[in-house]
Coordinates of C-alpha atoms in Angstrom, one line a residue:
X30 CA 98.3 74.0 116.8
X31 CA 95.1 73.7 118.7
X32 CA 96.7 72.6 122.0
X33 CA 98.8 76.0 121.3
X34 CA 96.1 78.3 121.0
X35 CA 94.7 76.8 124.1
X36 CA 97.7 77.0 125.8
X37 CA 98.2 80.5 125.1
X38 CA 94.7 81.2 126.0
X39 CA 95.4 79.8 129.8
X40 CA 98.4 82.4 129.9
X41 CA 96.4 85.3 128.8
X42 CA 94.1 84.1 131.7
X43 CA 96.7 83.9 134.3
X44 CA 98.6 87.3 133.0
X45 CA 95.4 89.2 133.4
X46 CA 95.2 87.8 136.9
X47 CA 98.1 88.8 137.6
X48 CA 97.7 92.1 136.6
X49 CA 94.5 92.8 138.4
X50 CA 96.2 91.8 141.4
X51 CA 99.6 93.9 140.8
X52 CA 96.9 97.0 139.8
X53 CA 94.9 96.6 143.3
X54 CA 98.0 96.3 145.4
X55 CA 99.4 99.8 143.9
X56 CA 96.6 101.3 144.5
X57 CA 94.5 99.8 147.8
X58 CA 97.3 98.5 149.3
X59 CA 100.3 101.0 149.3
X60 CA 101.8 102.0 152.7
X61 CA 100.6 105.6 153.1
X62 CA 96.9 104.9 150.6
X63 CA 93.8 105.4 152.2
X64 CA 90.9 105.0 149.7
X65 CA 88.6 105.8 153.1
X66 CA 90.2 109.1 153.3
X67 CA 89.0 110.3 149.6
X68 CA 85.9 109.0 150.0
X69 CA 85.1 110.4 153.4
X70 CA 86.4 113.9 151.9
X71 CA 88.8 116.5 154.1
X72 CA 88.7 116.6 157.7
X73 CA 86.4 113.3 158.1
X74 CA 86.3 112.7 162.0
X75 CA 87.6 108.9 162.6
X76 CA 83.7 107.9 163.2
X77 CA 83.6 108.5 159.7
X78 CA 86.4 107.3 157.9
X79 CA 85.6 103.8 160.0
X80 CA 82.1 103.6 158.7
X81 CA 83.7 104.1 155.3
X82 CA 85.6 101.4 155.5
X83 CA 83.0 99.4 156.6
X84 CA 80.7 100.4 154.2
X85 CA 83.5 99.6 151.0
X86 CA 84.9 96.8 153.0
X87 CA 88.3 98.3 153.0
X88 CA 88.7 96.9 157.2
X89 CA 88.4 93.7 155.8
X90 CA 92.0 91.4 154.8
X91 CA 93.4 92.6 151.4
X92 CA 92.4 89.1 149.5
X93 CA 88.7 89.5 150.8
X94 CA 89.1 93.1 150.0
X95 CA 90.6 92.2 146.6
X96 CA 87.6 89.3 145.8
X97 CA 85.0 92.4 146.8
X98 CA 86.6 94.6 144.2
X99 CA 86.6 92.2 141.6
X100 CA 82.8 91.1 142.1
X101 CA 81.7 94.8 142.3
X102 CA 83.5 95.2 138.8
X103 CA 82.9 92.3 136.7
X104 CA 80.1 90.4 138.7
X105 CA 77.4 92.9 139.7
X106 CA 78.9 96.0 138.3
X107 CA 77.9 98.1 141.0
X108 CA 81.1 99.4 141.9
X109 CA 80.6 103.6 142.0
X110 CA 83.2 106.6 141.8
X111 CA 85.3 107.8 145.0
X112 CA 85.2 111.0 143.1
X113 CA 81.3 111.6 141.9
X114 CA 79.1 109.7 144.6
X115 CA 77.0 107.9 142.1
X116 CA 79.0 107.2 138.7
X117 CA 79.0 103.8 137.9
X118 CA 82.5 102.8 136.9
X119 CA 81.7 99.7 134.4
X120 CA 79.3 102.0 132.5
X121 CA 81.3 105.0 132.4
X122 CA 84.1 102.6 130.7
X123 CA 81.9 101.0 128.3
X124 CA 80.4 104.2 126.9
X125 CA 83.9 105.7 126.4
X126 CA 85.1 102.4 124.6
X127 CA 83.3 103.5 121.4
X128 CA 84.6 106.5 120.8
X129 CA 88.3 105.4 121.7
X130 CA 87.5 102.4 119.1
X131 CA 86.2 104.4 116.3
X132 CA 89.1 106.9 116.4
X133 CA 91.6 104.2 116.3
X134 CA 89.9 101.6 114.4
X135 CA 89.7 104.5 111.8
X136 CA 93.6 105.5 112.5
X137 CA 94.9 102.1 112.0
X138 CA 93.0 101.6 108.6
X139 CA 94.6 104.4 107.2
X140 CA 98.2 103.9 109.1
X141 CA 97.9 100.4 108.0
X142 CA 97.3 101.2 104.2
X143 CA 99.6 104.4 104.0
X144 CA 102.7 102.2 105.7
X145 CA 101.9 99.0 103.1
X146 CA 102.5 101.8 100.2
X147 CA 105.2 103.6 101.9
X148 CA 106.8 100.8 102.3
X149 CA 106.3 98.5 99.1
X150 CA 107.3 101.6 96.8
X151 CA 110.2 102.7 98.8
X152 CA 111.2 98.6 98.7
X153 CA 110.9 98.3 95.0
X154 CA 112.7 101.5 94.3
X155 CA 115.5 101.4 96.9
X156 CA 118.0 104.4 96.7
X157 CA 115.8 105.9 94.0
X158 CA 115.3 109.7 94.5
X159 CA 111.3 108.3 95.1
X160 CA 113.0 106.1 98.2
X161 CA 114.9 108.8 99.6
X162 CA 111.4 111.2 99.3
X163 CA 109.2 108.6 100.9
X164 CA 111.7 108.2 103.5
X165 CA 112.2 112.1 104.4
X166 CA 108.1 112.3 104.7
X167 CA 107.9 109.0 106.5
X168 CA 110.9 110.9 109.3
X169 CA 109.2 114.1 108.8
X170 CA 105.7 111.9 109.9
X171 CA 107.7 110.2 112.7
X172 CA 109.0 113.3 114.2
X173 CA 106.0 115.6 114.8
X174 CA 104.2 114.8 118.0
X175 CA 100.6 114.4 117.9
X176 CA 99.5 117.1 120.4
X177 CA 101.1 119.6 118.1
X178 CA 99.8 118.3 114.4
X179 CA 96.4 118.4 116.5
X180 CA 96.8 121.8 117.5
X181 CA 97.8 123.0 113.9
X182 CA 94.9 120.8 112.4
X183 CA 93.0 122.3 114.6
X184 CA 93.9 125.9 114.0
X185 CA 93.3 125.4 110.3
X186 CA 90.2 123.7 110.2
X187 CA 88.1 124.6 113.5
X188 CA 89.4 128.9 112.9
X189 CA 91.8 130.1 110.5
X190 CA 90.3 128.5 107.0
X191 CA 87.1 127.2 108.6
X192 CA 84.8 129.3 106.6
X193 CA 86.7 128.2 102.9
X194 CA 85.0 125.8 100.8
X195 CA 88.2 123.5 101.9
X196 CA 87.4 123.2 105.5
X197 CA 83.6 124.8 106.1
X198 CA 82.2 120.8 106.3
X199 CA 84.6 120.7 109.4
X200 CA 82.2 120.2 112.5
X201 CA 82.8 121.5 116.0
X202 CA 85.2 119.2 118.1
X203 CA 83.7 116.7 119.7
X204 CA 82.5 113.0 119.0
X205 CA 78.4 111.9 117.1
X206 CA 77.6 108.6 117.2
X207 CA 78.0 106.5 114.3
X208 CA 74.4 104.8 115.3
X209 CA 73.0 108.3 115.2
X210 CA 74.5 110.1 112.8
X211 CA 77.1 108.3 110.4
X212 CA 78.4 111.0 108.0
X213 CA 78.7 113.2 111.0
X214 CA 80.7 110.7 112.7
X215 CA 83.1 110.7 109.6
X216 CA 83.3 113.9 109.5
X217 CA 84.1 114.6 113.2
X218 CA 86.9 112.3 113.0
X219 CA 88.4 112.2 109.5
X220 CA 91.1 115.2 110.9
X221 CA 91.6 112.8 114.3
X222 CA 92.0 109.8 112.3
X223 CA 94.5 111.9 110.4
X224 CA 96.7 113.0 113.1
X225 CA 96.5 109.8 114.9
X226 CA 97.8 107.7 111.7
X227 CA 100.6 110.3 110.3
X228 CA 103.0 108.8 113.0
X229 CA 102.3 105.2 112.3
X230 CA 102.8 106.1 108.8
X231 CA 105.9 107.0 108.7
X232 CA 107.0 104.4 111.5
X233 CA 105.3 101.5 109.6
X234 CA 106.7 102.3 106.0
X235 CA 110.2 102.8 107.3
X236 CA 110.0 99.3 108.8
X237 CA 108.2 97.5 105.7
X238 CA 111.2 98.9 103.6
X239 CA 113.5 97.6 106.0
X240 CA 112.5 94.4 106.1
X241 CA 111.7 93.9 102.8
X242 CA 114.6 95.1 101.3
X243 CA 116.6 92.2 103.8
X244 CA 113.7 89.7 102.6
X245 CA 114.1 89.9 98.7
X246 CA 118.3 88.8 99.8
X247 CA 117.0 85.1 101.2
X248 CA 117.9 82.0 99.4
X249 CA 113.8 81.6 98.8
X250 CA 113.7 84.3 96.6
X251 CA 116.6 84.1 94.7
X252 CA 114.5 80.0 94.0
X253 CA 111.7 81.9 92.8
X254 CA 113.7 84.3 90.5
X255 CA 115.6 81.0 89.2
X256 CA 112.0 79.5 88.5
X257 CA 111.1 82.4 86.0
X258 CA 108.8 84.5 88.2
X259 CA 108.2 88.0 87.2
X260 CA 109.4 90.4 89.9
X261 CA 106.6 91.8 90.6
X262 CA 104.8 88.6 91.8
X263 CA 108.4 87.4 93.9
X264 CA 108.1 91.0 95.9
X265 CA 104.5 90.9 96.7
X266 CA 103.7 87.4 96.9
X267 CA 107.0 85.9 98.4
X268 CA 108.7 89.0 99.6
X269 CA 106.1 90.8 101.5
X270 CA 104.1 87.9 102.9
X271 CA 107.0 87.2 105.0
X272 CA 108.1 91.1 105.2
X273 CA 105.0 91.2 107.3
X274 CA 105.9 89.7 110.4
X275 CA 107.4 92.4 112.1
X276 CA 104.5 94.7 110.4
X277 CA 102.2 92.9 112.0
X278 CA 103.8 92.4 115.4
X279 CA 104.2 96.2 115.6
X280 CA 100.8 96.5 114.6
X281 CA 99.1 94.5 117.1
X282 CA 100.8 95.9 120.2
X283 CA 100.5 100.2 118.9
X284 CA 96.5 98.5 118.1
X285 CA 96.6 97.3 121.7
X286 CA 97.6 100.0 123.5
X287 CA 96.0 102.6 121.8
X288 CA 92.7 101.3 122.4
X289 CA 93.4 100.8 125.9
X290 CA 93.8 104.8 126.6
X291 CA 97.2 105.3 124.9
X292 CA 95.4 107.6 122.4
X293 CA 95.1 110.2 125.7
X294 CA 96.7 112.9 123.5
X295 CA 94.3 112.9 120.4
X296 CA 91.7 112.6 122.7
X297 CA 92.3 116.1 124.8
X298 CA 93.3 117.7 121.3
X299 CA 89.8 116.7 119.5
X300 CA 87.6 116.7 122.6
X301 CA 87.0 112.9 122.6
X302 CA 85.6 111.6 125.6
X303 CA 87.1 108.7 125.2
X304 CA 89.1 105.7 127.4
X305 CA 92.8 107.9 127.5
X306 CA 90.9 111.0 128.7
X307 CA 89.0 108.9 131.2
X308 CA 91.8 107.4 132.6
X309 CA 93.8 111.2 132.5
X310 CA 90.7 112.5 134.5
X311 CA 90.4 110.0 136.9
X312 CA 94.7 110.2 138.0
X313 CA 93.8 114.0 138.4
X314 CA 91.5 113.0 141.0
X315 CA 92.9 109.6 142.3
X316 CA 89.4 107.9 141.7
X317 CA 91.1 104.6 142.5
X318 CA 88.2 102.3 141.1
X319 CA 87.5 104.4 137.9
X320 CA 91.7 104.1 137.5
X321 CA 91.7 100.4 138.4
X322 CA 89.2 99.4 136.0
X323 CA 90.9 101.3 133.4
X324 CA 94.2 99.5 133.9
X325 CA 92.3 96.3 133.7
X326 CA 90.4 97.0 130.4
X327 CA 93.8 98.5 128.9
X328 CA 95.6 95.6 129.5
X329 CA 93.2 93.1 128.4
X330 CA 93.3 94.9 124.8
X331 CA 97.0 94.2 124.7
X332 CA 96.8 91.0 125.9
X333 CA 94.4 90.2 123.2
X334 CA 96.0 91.8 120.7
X335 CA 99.6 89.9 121.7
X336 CA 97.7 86.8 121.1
X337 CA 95.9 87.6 118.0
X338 CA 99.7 88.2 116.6
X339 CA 100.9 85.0 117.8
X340 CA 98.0 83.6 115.2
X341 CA 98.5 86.2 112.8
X342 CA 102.5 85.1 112.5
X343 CA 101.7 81.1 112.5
X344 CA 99.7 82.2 109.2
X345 CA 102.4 84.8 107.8
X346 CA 105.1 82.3 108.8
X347 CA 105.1 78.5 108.3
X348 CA 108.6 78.4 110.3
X349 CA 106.4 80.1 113.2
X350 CA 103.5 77.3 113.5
X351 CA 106.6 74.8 113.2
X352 CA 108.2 76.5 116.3
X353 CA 105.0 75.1 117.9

């Protein structure tokens, strides 16, 4: 099991490799790109856009070039915006990360707990008129896009009903610091959180029932009933333990990539500075470094979070950390 884990750690190194490599040759090394050209601004005489290059190294071979960029991100962290002549792109990203964590950290715990019941109920009571309900809200959940609940949410809580007793706690959209201010960090993103998680919801229970339902079928649990277990104890104890494998594996890569800026659309809706709107900012201006360290932190989140599944299924699944 060990020399797994370690095994799969030495892939996540080499995929993230790979991907920073793959991420600067889109972007620095495309026929036609010239990060010189941005920097310098329109109508740059050639004196110019030569010093540029000097200056950012970009005359230099694409490996040397490619070894510059890396140590200006990760090493001294001095790497600045094409776009706004000063920014620091490493500490632009890590302020951003908070706010893209808390709304989906948030999100997932209530995604997370609304799928488990979703899904246990509808499993326990299949092709009861409670199924068939918990089903039609889980589609209903599944089929209105997040922009548009956010808008709605919005135009109940922040103008239509925002001076009721329901919705006059609703604070102006935005993000407060949890270190600052923890109830008003609840409170500005209880509605996101919300939004976020009513797709998952649905998505996650319809799943759980799914394979739960095919679960309590196996030989395993037709021992258990033999053995005088009460049902109750076979479905949540046998049943879903195992049901949770593909729970958890969908889980872990939505987790992933939402944290890595694939929350974009919650994050224009609510007015959350965080990772998604970043990255949406900086493709409107092609700022190549704030984009490239972007891609880099995105996929290191779904890296991680592939290989905290793999651990997550040797412990669900015994046939799993057999496999290994």
């Amino acid at each position: 099991m060990l020399f797994a884990l370690l095994a799969r750690l030495g892939q996540m190194v080499l995929v993230m490799f790979g991907i920073s490599v793959v991420a600067f040759l889109i972007f620095f090394a495309t026929p036609g790109a010239d990060p010189s050209a941005r920097i310098a601004g329109r109508n740059a005489s050639q004196e110019t856009l030569q010093q540029v290059r000097h200056d950012f190294g970009l005359d230099r071979p694409l490996p040397v070039q490619y070894a510059l960029m890396m140590k200006r991100l990760f090493v001294t962290r001095d790497l600045t915006s094409f776009v706004n002549r000063g920014q620091k792109v490493i500490p632009t990203v890590m302020n951003a990360i908070p706010i893209t964590l808390s709304l989906v950290c948030g999100a997932a715990v209530l995604w997370v707990l609304g799928g488990l019941v979703v899904g246990v109920v509808a499993g326990a009571t299949r092709g009861s008129y409670v199924d068939r309900g918990l089903m039609m809200l889980g589609l209903a959940g599944i089929s209105m896009p997040v922009f548009w609940l956010g808008e709605v949410a919005n135009l109940v809580t922040q103008s239509r009903w925002h001076d009721t007793w329901a919705f006059s706690w609703v604070p102006a959209l935005g993000y407060v610091p949890l270190s600052v201010d923890p109830w008003g960090w609840f409170k500005a993103l209880v509605i996101p959180w919300t939004v976020l998680a009513t797709l998952y919801v649905g998505l996650y229970g319809r799943v759980l029932r799914a394979s739960l339902i095919e679960m309590m079928q196996e030989d395993f649990i037709r021992t258990a009933r033999a053995k005088g277990i009460g049902e109750t104890r076979v479905l949540l104890h046998h049943g879903l333990r195992t049901s949770l494998v593909a729970f958890v594996t969908m889980f872990g890569l939505d987790f992933g990539a939402l944290v890595g800026g694939g929350a974009l659309l919650t994050e224009v809706v609510f007015g959350l500075q965080g990772v998604g709107k970043l990255t949406y900012d900086a493709l409107q201006t092609l700022d190549l470094p704030m984009i490239l360290a972007t891609v880099i932190y995105a996929s290191f989140f779904v890296v991680m979070a592939n290989f905290v599944v793999d651990i997550l299924h040797a412990i669900l699944d015994p046939r799993a950390r057999d496999a290994r």
